[in-house]
C-alpha atoms as an extended CHARMM CRD file, in Angstrom:
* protein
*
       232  EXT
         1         1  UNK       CA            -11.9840000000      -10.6320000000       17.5720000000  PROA      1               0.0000000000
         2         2  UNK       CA            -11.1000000000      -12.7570000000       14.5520000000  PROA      2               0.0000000000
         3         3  UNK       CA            -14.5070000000      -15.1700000000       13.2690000000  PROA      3               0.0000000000
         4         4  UNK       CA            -12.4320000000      -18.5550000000       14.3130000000  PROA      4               0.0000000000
         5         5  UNK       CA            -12.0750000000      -17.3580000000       18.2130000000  PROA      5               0.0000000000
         6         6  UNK       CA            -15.8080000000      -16.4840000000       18.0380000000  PROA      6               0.0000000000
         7         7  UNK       CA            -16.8820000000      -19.5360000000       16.7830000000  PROA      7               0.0000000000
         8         8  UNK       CA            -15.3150000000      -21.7010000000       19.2460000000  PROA      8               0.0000000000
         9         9  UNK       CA            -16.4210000000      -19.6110000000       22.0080000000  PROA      9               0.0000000000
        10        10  UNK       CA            -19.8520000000      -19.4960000000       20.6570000000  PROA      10              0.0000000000
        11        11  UNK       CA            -19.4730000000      -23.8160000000       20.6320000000  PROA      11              0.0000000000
        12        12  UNK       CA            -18.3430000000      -23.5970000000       24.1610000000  PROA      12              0.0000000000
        13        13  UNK       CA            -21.3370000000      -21.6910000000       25.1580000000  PROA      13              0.0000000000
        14        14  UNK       CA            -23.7820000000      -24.5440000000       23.8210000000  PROA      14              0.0000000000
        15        15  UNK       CA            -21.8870000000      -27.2860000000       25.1340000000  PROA      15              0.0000000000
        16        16  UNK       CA            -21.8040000000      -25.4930000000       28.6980000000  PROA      16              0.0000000000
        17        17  UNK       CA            -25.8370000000      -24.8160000000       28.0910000000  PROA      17              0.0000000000
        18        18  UNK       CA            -26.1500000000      -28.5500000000       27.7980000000  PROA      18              0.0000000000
        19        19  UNK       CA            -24.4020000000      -29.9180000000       30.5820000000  PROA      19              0.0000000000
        20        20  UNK       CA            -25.8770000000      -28.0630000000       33.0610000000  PROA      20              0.0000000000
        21        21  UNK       CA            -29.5240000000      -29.4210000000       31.8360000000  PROA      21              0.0000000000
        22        22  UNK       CA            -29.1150000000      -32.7390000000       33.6650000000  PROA      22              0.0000000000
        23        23  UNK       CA            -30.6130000000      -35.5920000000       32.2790000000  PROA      23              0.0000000000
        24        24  UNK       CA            -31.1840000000      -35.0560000000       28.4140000000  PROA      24              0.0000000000
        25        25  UNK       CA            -31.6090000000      -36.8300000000       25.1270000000  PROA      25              0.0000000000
        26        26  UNK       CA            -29.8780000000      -35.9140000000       22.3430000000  PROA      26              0.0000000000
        27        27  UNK       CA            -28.2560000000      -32.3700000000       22.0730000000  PROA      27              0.0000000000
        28        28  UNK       CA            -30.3620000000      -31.4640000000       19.2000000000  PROA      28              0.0000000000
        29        29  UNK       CA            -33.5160000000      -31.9470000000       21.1530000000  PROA      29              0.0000000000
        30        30  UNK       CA            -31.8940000000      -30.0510000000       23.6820000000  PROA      30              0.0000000000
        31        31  UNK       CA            -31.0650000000      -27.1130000000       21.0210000000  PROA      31              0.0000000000
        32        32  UNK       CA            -34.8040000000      -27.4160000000       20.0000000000  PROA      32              0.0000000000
        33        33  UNK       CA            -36.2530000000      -27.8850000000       23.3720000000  PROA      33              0.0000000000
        34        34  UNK       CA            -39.4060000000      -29.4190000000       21.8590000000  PROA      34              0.0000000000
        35        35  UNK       CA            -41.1830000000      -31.7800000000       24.3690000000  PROA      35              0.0000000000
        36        36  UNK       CA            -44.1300000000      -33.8750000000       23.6270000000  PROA      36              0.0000000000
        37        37  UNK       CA            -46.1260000000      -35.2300000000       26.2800000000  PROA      37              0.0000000000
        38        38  UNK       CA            -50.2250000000      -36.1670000000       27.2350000000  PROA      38              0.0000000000
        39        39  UNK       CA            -50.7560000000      -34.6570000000       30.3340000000  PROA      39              0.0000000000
        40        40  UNK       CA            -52.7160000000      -35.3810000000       32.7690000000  PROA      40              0.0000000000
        41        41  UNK       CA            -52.3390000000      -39.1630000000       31.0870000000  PROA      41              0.0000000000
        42        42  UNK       CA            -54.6560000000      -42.3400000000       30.8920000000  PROA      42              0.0000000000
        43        43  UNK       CA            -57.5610000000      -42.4590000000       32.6430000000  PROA      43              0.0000000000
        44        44  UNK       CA            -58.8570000000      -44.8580000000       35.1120000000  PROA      44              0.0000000000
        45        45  UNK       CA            -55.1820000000      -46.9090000000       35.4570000000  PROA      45              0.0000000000
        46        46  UNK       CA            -55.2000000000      -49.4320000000       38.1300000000  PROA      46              0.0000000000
        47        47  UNK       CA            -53.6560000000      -49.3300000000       41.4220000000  PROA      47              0.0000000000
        48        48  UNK       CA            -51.0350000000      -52.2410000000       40.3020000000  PROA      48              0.0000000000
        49        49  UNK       CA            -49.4480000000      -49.6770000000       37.9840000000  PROA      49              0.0000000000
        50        50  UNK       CA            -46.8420000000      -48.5090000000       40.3970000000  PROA      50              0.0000000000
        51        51  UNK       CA            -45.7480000000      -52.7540000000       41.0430000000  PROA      51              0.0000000000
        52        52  UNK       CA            -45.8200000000      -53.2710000000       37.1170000000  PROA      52              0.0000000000
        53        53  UNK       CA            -43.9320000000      -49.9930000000       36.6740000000  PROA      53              0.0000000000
        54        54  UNK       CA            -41.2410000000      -51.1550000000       39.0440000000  PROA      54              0.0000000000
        55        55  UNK       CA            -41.1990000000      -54.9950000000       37.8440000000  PROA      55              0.0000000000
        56        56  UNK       CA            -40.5420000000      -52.9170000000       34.3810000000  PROA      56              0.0000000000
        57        57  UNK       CA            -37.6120000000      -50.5390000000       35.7450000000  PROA      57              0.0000000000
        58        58  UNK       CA            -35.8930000000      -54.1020000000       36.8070000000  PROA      58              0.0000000000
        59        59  UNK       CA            -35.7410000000      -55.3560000000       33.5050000000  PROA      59              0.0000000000
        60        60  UNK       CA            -33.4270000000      -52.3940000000       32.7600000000  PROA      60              0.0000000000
        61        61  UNK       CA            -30.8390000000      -53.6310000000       35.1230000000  PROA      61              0.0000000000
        62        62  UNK       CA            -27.2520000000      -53.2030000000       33.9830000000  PROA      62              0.0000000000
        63        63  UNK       CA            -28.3690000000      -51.2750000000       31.3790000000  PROA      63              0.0000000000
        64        64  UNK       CA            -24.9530000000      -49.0350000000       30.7930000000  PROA      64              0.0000000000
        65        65  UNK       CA            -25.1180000000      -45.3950000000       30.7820000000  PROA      65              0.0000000000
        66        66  UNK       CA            -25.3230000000      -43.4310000000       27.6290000000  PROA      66              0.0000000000
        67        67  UNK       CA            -25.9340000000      -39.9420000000       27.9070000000  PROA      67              0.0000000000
        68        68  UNK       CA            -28.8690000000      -38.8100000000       25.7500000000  PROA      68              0.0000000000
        69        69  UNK       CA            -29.8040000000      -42.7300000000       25.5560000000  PROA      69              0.0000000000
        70        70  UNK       CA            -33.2400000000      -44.5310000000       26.3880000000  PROA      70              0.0000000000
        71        71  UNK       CA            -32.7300000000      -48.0900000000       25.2820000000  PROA      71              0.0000000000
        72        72  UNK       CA            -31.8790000000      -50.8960000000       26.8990000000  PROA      72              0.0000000000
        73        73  UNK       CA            -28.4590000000      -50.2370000000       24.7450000000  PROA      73              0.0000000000
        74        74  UNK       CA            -27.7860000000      -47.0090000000       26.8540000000  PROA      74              0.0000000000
        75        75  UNK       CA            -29.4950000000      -45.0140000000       28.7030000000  PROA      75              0.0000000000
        76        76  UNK       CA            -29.4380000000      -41.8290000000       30.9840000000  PROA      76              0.0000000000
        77        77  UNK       CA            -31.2820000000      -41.3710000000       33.9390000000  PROA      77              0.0000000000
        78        78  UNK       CA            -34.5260000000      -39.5290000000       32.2520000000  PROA      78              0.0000000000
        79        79  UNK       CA            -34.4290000000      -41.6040000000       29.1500000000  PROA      79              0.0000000000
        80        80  UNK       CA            -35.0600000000      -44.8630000000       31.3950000000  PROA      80              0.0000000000
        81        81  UNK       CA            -38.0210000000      -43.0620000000       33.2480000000  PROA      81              0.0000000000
        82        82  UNK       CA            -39.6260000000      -42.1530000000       30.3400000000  PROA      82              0.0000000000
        83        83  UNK       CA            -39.5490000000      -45.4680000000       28.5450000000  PROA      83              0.0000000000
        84        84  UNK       CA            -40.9300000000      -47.3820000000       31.6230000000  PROA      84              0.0000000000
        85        85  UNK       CA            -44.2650000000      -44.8050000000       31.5400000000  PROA      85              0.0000000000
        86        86  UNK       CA            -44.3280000000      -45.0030000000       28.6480000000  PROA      86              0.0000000000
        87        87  UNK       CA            -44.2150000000      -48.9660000000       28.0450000000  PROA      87              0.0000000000
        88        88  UNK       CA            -46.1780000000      -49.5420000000       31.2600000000  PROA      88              0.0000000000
        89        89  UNK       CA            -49.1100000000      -46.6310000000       30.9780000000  PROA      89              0.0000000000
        90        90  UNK       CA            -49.0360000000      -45.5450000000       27.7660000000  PROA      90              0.0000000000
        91        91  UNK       CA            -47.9820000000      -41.5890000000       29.5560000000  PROA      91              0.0000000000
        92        92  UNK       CA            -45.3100000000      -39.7260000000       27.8370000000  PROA      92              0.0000000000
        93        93  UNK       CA            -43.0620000000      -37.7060000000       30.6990000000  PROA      93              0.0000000000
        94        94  UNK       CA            -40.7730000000      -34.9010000000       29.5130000000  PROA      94              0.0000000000
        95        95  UNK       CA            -37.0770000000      -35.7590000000       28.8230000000  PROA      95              0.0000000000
        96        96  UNK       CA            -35.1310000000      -34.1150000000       31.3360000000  PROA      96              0.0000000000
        97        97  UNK       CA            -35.0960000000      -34.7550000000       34.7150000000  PROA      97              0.0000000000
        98        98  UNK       CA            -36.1380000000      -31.1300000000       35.3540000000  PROA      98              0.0000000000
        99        99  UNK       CA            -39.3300000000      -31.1430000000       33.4830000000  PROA      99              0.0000000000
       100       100  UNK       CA            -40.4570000000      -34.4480000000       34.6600000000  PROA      100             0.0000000000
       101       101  UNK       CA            -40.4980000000      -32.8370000000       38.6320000000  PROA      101             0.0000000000
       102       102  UNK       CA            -42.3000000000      -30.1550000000       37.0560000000  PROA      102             0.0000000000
       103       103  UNK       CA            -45.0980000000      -32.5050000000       35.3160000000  PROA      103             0.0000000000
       104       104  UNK       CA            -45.1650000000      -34.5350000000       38.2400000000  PROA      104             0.0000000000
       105       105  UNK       CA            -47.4440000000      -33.6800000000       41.5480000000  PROA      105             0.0000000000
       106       106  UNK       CA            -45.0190000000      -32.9720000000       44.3530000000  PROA      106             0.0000000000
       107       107  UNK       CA            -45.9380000000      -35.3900000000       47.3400000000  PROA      107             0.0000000000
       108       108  UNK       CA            -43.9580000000      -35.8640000000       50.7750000000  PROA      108             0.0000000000
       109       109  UNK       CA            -41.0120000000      -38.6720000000       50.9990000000  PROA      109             0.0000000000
       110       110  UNK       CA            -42.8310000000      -40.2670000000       53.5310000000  PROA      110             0.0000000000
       111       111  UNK       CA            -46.0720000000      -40.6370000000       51.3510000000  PROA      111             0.0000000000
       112       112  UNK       CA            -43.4980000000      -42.5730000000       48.5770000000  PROA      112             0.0000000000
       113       113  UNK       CA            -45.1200000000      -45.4020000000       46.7790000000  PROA      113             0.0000000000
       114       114  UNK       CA            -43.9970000000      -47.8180000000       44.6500000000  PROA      114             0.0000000000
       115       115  UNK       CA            -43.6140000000      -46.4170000000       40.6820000000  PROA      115             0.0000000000
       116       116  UNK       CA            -43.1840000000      -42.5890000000       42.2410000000  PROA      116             0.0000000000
       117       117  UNK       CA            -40.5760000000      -40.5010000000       40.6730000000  PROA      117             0.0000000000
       118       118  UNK       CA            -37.3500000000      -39.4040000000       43.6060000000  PROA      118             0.0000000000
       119       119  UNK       CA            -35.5820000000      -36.6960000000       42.2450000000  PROA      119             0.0000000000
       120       120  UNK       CA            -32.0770000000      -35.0090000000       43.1890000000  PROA      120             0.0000000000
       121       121  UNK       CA            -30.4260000000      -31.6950000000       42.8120000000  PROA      121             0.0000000000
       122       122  UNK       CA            -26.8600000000      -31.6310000000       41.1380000000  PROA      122             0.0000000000
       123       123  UNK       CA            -25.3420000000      -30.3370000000       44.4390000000  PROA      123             0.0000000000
       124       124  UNK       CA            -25.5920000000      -31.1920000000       47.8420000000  PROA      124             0.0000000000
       125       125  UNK       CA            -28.6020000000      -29.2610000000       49.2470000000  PROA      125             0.0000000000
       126       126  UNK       CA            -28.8330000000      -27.5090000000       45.7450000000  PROA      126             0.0000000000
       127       127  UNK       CA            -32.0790000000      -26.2210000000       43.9890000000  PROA      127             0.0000000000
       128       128  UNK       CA            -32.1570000000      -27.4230000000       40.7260000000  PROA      128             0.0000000000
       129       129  UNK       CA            -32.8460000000      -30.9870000000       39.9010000000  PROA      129             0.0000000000
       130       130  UNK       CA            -30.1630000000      -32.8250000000       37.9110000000  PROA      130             0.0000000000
       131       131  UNK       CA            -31.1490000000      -36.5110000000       38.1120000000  PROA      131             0.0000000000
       132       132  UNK       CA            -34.3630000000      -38.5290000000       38.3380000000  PROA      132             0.0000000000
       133       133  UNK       CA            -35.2080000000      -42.4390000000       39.6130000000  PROA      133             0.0000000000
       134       134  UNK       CA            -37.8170000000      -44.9480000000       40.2320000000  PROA      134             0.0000000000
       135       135  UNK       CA            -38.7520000000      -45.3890000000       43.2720000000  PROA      135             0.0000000000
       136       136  UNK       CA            -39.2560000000      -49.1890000000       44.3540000000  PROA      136             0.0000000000
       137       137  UNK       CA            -40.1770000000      -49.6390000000       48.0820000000  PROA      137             0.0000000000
       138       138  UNK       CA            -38.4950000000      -50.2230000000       51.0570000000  PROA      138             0.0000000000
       139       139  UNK       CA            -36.5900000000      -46.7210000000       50.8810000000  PROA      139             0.0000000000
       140       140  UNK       CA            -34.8050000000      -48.1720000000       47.1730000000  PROA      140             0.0000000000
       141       141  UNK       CA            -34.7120000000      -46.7430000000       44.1840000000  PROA      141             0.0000000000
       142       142  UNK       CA            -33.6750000000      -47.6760000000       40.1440000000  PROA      142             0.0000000000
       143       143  UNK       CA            -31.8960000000      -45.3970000000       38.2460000000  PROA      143             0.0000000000
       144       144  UNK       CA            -29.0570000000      -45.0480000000       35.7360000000  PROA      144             0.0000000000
       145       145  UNK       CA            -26.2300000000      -44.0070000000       37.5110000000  PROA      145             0.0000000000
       146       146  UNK       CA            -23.2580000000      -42.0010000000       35.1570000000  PROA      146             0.0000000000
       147       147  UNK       CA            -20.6070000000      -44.4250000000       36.4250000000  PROA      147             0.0000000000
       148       148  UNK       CA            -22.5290000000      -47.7380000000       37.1820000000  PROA      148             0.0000000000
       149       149  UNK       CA            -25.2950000000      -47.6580000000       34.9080000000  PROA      149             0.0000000000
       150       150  UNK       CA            -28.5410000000      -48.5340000000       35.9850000000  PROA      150             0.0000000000
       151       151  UNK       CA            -28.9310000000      -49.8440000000       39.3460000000  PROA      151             0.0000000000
       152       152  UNK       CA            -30.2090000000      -50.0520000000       42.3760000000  PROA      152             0.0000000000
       153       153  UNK       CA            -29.7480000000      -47.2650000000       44.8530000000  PROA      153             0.0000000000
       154       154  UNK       CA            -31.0130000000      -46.5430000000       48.8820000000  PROA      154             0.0000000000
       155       155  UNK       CA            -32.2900000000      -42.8100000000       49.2370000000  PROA      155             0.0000000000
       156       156  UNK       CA            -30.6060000000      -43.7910000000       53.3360000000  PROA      156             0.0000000000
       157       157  UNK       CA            -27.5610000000      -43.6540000000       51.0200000000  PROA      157             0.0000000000
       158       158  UNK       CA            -25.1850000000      -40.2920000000       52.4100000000  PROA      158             0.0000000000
       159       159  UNK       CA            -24.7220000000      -38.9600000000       48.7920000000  PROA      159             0.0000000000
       160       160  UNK       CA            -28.4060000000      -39.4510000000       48.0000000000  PROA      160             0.0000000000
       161       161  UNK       CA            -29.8150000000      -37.9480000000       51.1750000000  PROA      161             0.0000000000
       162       162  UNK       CA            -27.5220000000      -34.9800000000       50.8660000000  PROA      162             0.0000000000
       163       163  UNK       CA            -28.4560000000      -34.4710000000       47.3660000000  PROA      163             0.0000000000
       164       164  UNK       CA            -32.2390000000      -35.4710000000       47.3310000000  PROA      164             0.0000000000
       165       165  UNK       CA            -34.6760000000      -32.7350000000       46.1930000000  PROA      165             0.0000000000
       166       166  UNK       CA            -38.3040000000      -34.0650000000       46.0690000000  PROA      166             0.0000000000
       167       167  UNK       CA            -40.4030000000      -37.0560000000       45.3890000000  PROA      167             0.0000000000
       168       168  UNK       CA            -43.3410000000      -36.9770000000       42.4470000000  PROA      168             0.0000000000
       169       169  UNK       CA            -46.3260000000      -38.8580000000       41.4680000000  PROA      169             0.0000000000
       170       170  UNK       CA            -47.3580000000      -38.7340000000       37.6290000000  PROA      170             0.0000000000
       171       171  UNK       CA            -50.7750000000      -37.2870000000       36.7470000000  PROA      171             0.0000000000
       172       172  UNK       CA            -53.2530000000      -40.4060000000       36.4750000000  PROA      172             0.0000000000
       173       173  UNK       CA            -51.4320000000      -43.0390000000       38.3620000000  PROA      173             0.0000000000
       174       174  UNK       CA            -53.5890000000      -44.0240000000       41.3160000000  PROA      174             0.0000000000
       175       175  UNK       CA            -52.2320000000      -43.8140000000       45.0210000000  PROA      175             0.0000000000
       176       176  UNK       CA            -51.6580000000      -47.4590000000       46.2350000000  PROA      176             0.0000000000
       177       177  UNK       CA            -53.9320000000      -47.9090000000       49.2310000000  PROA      177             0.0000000000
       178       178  UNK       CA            -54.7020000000      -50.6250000000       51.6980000000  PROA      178             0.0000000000
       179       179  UNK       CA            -57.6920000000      -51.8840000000       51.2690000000  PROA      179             0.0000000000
       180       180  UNK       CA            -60.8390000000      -51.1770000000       54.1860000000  PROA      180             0.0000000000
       181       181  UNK       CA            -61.1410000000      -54.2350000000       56.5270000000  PROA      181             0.0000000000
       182       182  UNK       CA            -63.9320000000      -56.1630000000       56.0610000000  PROA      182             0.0000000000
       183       183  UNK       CA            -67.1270000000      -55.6490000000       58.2650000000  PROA      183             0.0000000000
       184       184  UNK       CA            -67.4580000000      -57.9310000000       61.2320000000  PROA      184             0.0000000000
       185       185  UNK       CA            -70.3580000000      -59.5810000000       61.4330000000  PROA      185             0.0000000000
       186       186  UNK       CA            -72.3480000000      -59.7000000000       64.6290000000  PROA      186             0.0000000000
       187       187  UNK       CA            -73.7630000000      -63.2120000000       64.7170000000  PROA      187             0.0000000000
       188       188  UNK       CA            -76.4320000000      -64.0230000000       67.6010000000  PROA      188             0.0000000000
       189       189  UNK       CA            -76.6710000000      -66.7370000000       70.3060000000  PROA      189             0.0000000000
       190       190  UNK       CA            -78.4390000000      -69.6430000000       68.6610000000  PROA      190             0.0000000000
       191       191  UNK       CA            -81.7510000000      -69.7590000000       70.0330000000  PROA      191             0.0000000000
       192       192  UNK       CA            -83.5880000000      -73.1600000000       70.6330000000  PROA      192             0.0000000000
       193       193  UNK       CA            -87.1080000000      -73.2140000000       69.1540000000  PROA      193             0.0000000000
       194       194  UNK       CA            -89.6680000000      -75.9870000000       69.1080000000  PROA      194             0.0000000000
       195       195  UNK       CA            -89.3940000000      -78.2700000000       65.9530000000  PROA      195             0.0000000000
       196       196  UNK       CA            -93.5510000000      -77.9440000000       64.5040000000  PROA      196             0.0000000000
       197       197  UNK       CA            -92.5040000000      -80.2910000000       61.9780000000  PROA      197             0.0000000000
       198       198  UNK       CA            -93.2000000000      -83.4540000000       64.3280000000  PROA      198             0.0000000000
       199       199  UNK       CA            -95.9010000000      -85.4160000000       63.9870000000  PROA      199             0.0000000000
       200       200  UNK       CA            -99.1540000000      -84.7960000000       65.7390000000  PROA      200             0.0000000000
       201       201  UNK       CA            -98.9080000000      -88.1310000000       67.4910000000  PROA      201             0.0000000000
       202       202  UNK       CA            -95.6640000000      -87.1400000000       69.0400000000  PROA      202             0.0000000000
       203       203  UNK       CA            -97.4490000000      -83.2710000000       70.3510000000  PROA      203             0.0000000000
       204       204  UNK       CA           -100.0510000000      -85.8040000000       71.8140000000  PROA      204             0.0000000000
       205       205  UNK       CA            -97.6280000000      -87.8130000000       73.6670000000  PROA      205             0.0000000000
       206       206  UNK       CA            -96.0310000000      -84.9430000000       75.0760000000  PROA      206             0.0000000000
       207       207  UNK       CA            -99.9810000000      -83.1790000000       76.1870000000  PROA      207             0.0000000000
       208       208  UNK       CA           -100.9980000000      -86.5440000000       77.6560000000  PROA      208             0.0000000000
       209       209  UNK       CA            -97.4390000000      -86.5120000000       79.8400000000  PROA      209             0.0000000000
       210       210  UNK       CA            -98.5420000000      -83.0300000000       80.9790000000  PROA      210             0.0000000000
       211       211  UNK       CA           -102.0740000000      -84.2340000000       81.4690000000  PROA      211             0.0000000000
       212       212  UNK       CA           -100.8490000000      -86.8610000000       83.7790000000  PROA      212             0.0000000000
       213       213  UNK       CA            -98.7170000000      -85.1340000000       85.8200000000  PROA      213             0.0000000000
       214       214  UNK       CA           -101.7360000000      -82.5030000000       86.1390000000  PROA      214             0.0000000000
       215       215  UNK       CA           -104.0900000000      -82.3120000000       89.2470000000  PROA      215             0.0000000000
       216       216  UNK       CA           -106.6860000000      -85.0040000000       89.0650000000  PROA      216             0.0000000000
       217       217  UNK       CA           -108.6410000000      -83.4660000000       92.2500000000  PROA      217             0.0000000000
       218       218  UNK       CA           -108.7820000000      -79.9050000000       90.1930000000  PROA      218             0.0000000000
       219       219  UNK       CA           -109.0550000000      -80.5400000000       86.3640000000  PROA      219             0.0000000000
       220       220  UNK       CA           -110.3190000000      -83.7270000000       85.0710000000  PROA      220             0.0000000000
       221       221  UNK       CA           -108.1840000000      -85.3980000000       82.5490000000  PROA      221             0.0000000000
       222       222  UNK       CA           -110.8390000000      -86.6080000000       80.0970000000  PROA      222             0.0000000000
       223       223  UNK       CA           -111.6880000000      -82.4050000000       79.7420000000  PROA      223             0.0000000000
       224       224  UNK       CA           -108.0940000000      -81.7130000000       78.9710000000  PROA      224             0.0000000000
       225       225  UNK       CA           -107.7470000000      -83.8590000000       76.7850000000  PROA      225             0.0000000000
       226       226  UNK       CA           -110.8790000000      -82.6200000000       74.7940000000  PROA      226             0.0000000000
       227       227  UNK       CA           -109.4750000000      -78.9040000000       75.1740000000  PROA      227             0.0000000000
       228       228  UNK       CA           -106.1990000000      -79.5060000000       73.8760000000  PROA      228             0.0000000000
       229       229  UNK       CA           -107.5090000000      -81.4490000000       71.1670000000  PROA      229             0.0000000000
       230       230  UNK       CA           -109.9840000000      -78.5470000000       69.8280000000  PROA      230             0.0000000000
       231       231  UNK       CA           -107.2180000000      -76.2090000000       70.1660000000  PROA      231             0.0000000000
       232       232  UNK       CA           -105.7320000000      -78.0260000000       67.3590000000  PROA      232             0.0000000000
């Protein structure tokens, strides 16, 4: 075999090696396969993240594709993930779709939140993941799309639900949770107690009214009177 057949054969090889990696950046990074990233990620992020990481992925909107982009120029599907982390939380994901399930913690569909990562095999009910989006609520999703560019896409979609794979959440982005319901309070029945703050005059009017409606025949009124008033 003459050295011009091998060479080209040899550049088909590489070229065949980097299509089938899904989502990529540049074929040289590819080549080199280096991949920087902070793992597990900031600490103590707030629960917003996933809204502010979704209000970010919208900004990318018609965004055209651009294989082995991540700029609002052109982007592919990883490149856009990546730059919303990173602009939003400060994390650095992997570049390819593939790593980024890997760095990610596997959760249930079901359990999806808003800023989670839905990821899809290249084939219908395939194994290995070829393409990666943001996952905004209500069963929607933003990614960049090979023929559309970056839009928004339902996972009730037939292609997507024959070709979804598994949903993600990044190390050190808080689960969105309802908050607890306030205690209810158990107030009590008002109760009615004497006011002591009247004036002694009026706690004598109301002890002579009981002094005349007494028994004059059994308790004389005069001695009342003189009991109630050395009581006080």
């Amino acid at each position: 075999m003459n050295k011009p057949v091998l060479r080209i054969m040899l550049s088909l090889s590489v070229a065949l090696c980097l299509l089938a990696t899904g989502c990529h950046s540049s074929r040289r990074e590819a080549a080199v396969k280096t991949v920087e990233y902070d793992r597990p990620g900031l600490k103590g992020v707030e629960p917003s993240t996933g809204h502010h990481l979704v209000d970010e992925a919208r900004k990318w909107l018609g965004t055209r594709y651009r294989y082995g982009g991540d700029s609002r120029k052109g982007t592919d599907c990883s490149g856009m993930t990546m730059q919303v982390y990173k602009k939003v939380t400060g994390i650095k994901l992997p570049r390819d779709s593939r790593s980024q399930q890997s760095f990610t913690k596997r959760i249930k569909r079901n359990d999806l939140t808003p800023g989670d990562l839905v990821f899809f095999a290249s084939k219908a009910g395939g194994s290995r993941v070829g393409h990666v989006g943001i996952y905004i609520g209500g069963g929607e999703f933003i990614h960049a799309s090979s023929s559309r560019g970056v839009i928004i896409s339902s996972l009730d979609e037939r292609y997507y639900t024959n070709h979804f794979h598994s949903a993600g959440r990044v190390p050190g982005i808080k689960e969105v949770k309802p908050k607890d319901k306030p205690t209810q309070l158990v107030v009590p029945e008002r109760t009615e107690f004497p006011d002591i703050t009247k004036p002694a005059d009026t706690l004598e009017i109301t002890l002579d009214r009981l002094i005349e409606i007494s028994r004059p025949d059994t308790i004389a009124a005069d001695s009342i009177s003189e009991m109630v008033k050395n009581a006080f």
